[in-house]
Coordinates of C-alpha atoms and ligand atoms in Angstrom, one line a residue:
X1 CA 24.6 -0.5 0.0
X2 CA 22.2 2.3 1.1
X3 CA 21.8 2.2 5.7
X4 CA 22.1 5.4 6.9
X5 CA 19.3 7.3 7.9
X6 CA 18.9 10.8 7.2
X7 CA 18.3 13.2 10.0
X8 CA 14.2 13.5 10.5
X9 CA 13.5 10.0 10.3
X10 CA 9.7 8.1 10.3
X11 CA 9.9 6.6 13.5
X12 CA 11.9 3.0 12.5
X13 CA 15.0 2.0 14.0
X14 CA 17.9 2.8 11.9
X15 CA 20.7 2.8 14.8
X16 CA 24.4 1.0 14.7
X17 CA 23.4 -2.6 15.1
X18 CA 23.6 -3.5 18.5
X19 CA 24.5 -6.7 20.2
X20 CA 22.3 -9.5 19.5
X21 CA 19.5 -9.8 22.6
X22 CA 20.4 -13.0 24.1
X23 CA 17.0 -12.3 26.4
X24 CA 14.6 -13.8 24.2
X25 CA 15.2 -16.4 21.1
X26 CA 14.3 -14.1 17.8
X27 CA 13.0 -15.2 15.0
X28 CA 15.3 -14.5 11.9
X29 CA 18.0 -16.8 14.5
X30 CA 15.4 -19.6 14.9
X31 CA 14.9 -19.4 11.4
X32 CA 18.7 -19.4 10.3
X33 CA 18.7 -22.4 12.9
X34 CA 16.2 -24.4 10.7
X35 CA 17.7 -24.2 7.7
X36 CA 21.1 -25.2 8.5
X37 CA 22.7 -21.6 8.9
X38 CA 25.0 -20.3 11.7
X39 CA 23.8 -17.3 13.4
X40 CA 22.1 -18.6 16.0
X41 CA 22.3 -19.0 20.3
X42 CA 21.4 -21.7 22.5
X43 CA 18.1 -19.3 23.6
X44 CA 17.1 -19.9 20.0
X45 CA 18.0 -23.8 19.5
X46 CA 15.8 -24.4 22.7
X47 CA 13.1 -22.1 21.1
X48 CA 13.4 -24.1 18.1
X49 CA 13.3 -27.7 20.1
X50 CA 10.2 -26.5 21.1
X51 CA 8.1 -26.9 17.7
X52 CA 10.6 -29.5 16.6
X53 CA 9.6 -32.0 19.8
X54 CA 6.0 -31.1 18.3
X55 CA 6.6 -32.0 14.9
X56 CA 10.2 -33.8 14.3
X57 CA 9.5 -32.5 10.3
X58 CA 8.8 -28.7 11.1
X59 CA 12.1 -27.2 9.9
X60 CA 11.0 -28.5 6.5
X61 CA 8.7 -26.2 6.5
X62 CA 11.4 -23.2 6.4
X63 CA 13.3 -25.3 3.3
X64 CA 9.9 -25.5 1.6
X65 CA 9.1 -21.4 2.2
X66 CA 12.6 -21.0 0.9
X67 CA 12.0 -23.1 -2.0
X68 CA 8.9 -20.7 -2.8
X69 CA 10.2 -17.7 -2.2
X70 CA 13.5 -18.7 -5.0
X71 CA 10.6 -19.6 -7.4
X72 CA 8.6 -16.7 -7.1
X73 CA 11.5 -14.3 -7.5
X74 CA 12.3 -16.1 -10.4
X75 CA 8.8 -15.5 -11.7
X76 CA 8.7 -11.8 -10.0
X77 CA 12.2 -10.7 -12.4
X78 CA 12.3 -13.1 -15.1
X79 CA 8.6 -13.7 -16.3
X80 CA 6.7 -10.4 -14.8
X81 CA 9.5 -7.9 -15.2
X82 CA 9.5 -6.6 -12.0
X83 CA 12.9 -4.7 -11.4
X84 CA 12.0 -3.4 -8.2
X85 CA 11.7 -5.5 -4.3
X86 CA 10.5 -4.2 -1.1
X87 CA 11.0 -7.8 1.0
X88 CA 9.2 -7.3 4.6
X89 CA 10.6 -9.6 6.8
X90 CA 13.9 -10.3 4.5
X91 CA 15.4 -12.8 7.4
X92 CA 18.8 -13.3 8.4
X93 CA 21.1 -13.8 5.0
X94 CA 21.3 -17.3 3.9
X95 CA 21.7 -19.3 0.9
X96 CA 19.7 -17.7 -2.1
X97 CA 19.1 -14.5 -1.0
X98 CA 16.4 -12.5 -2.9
X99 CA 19.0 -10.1 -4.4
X100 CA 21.3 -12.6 -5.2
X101 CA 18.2 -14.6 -7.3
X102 CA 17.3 -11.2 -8.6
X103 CA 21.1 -10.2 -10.1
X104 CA 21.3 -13.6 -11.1
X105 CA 18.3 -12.2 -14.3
X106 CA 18.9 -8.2 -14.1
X107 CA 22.1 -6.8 -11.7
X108 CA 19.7 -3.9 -11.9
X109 CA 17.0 -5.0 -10.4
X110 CA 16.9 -2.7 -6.8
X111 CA 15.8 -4.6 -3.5
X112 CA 15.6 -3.1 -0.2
X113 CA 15.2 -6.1 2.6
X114 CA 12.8 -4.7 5.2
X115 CA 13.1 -6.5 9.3
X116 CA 12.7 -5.6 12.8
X117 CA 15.4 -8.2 13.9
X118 CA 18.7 -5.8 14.3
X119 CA 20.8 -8.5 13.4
X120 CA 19.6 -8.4 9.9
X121 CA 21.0 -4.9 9.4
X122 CA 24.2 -6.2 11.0
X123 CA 25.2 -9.2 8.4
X124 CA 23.0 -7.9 5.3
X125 CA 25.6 -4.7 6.2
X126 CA 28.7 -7.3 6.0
X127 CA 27.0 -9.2 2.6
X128 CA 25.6 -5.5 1.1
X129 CA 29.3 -3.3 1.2
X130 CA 29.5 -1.7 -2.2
X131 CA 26.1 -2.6 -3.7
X132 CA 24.4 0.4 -4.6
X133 CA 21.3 -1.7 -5.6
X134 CA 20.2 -3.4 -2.3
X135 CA 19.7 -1.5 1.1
X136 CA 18.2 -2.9 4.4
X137 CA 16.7 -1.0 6.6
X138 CA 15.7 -2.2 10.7
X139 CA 12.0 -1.3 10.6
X140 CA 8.6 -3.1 12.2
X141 CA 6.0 -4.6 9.7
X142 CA 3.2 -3.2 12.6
X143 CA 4.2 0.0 11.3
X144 CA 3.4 -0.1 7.4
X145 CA 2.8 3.5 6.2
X146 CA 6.5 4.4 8.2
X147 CA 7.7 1.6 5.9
X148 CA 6.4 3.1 2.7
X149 CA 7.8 6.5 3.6
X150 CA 11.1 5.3 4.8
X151 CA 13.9 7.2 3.3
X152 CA 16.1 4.5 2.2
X153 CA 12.9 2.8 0.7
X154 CA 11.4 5.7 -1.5
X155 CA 15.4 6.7 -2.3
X156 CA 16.1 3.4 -3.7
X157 CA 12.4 2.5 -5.0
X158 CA 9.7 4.4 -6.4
X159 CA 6.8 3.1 -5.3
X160 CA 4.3 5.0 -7.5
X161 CA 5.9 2.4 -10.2
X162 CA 5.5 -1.8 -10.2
X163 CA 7.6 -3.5 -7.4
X164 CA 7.0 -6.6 -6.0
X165 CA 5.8 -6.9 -2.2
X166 CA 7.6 -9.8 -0.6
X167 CA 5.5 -11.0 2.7
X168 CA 6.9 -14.6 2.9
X169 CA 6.9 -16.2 5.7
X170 CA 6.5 -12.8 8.4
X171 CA 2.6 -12.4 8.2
X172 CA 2.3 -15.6 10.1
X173 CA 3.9 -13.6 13.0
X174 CA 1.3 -11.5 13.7
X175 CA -1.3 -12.7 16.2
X176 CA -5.1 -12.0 15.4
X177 CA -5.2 -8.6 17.9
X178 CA -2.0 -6.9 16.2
X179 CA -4.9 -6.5 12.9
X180 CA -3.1 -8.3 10.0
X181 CA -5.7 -7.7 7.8
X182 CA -5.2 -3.9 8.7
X183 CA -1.7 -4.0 8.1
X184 CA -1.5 -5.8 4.6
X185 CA -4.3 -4.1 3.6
X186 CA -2.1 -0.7 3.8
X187 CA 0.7 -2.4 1.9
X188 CA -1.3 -3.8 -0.3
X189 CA -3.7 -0.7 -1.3
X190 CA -0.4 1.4 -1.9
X191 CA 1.2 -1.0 -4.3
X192 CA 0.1 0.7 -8.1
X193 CA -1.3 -1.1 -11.1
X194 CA 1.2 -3.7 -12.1
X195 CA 2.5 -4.2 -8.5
X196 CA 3.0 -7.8 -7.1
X197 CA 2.3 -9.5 -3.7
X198 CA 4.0 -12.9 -2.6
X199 CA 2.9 -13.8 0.6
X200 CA 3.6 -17.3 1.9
X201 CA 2.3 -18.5 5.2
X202 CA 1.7 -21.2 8.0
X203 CA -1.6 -23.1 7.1
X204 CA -4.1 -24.8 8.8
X205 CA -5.8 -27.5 6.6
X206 CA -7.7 -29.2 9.2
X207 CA -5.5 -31.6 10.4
X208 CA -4.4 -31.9 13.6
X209 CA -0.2 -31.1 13.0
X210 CA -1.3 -27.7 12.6
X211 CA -3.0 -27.3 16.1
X212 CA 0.0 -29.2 17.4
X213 CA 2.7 -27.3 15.8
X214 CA 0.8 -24.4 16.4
X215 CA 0.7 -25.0 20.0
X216 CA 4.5 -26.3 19.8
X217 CA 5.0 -22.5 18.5
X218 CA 3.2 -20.3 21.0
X219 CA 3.9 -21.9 23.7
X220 CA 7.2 -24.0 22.8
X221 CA 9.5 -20.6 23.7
X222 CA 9.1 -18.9 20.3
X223 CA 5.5 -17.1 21.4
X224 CA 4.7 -17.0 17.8
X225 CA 3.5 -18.7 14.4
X226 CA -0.4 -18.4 13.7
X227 CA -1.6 -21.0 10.9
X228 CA -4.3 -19.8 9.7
X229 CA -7.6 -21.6 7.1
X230 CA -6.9 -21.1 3.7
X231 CA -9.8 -18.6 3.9
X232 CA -7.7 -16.7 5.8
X233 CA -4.7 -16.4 3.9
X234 CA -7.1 -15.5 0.5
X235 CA -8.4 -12.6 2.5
X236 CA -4.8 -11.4 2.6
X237 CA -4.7 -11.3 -1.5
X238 CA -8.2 -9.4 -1.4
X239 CA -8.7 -6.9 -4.2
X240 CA -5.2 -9.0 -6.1
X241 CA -5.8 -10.8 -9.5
X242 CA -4.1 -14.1 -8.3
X243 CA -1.6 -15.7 -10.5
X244 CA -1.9 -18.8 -11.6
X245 CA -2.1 -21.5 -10.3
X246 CA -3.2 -18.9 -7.6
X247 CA -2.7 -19.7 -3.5
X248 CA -2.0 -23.2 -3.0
X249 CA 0.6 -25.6 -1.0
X250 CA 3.6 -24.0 -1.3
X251 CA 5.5 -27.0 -3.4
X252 CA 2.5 -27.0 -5.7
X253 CA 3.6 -23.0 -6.8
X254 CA 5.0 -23.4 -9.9
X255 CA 7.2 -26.4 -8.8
X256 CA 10.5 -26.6 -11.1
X257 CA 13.5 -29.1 -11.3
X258 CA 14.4 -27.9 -7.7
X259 CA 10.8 -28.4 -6.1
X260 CA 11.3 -31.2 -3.5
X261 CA 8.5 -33.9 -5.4
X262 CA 7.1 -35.1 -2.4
X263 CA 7.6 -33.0 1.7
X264 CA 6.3 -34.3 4.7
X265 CA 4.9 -31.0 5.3
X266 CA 3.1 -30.3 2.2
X267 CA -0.3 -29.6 3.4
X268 CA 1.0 -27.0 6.4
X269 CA 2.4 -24.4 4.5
X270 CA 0.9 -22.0 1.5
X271 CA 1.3 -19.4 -1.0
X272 CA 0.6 -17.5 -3.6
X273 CA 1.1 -14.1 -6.0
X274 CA -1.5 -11.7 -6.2
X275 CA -0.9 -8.9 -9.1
X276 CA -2.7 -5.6 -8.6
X277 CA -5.1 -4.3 -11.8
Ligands
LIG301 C1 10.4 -17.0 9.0 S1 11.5 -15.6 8.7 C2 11.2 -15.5 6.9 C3 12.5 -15.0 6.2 C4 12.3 -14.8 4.7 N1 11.3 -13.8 4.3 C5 12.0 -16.1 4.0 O1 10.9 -16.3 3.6 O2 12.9 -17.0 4.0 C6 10.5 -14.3 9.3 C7 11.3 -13.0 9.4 O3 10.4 -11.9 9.7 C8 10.9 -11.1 10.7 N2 9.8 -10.5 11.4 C9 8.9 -11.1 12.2 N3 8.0 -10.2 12.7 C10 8.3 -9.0 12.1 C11 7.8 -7.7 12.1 N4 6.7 -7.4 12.9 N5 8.4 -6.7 11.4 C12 9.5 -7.0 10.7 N6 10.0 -8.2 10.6 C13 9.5 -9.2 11.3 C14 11.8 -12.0 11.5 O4 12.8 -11.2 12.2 C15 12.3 -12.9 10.5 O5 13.5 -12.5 10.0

């Protein structure tokens, strides 16, 4: 595993992991909460009772993202070739991780998990010992081009060859005045011909759980989750040849054996793969 920082560093975090901030609830532990895991405080089970009072269902949203994100890795190694990951927003580990799916097609295959949640450097350290494959790095998705010239991104990738740009589930974290459009448009006009973009992300379908949950989020004690109109996810993919069947409901991406036939939250949650021509 690749997590030290060379002197002269690009402006991301790259200390010792320090102890979890019990201040706030983050994220990645809200998450990990969701979907069954264990590294999570009571600051983050309150956070999380927030949105789950809104909507009992919401945590099956985060089985359904992970769903998505095991299929399109699948596609991403196995039927595109990619042998190359750069996930933004890689999450606390859990069951399936994206290196894992990877090495399950090509041991090869290089991944560097990208988060701003120190506690993702901390156990992907623990999980990552010895794999000279996979990195993760601490580093803030506000801040792409420091991303893209990280150190232990451009020594384990190169980025001027086809990698996959995993943006599941994070985008959705960025409110309207921290310029999303600005910021995955960077990532997105660096990635060369033959690159990939998975982005997966809360949607609003005009019905009224998404206001609510939506409301359940920003105000429930998280302070974060924007679904947005499928209009505004698409002008995430902008300039992308979409894959088929192209941005949809998250279950209806290229559902396999695994693919949960029927979720209660179906219609709140989308995604797609864009390839870059
Ligand atoms: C909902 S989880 C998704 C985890 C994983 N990508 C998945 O799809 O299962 C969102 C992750 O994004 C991280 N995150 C949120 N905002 C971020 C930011 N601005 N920069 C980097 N990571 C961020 C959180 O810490 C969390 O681990």
């Amino acid at each position: 595993m690749v997590n030290d920082r060379p002197a002269g560093g690009t402006g991301t975090s790259q200390d010792d992991p320090v102890a979890p901030d019990l201040s706030r609830p983050s994220i990645a532990r809200v998450y990990d909460y969701v979907l069954g895991g264990k590294q999570h405080f009571e600051i983050d089970r309150r956070a999380a009772q927030g949105f789950i009072d809104a909507l009992p269902d919401a945590p099956v949203i985060a089985k359904d993202n992970r769903n998505l994100l095991r299929r399109g890795v699948r596609f991403l190694v196995e039927e595109a070739g990619i042998r190359q990951i750069l996930d933004i927003g890689s999450g606390l580990p859990t069951e399936g991780n994206v290196h894992e799916l990877a090495h399950a097609i090509d041991p090869s295959t290089r991944v560097v998990y990208v988060d701003n949640d120190p506690g993702v450097l901390a156990h992907g350290r623990a999980l990552l010992a010895g794999d000279a494959t996979t990195a993760v790095i601490t580093a803030d998705l506000r801040t792409p081009a420091a991303i893209l010239a990280d150190p232990v991104v451009t020594g384990l990738l190169d980025l001027s060859r086809p990698y996959a740009l995993l943006l599941s589930g994070i985008v959705q974290h960025l409110a309207d005045d921290e310029d999303p459009y600005g910021i995955v448009g960077t990532l997105r006009e660096a990635l060369p011909a033959g690159a990939y973009m998975l982005l997966s992300h809360f949607l609003d379908d005009d019905e009224p759980r998404a206001t609510t949950l939506e409301r359940g989020f920003l105000q429930g004690g998280l302070g974060t989750g924007r679904f947005r109109r499928w209009d505004e996810i698409r002008r995430f993919f902008d300039g992308l040849e979409m894959v088929e069947p192209g941005l949809v409901y998250a279950n209806d991406w290229r559902p396999d054996a695994g693919t949960p036939a029927e979720s209660p939250v179906h219609t709140l949650y989308a995604g797609g793969v864009g390839r870059k021509v």
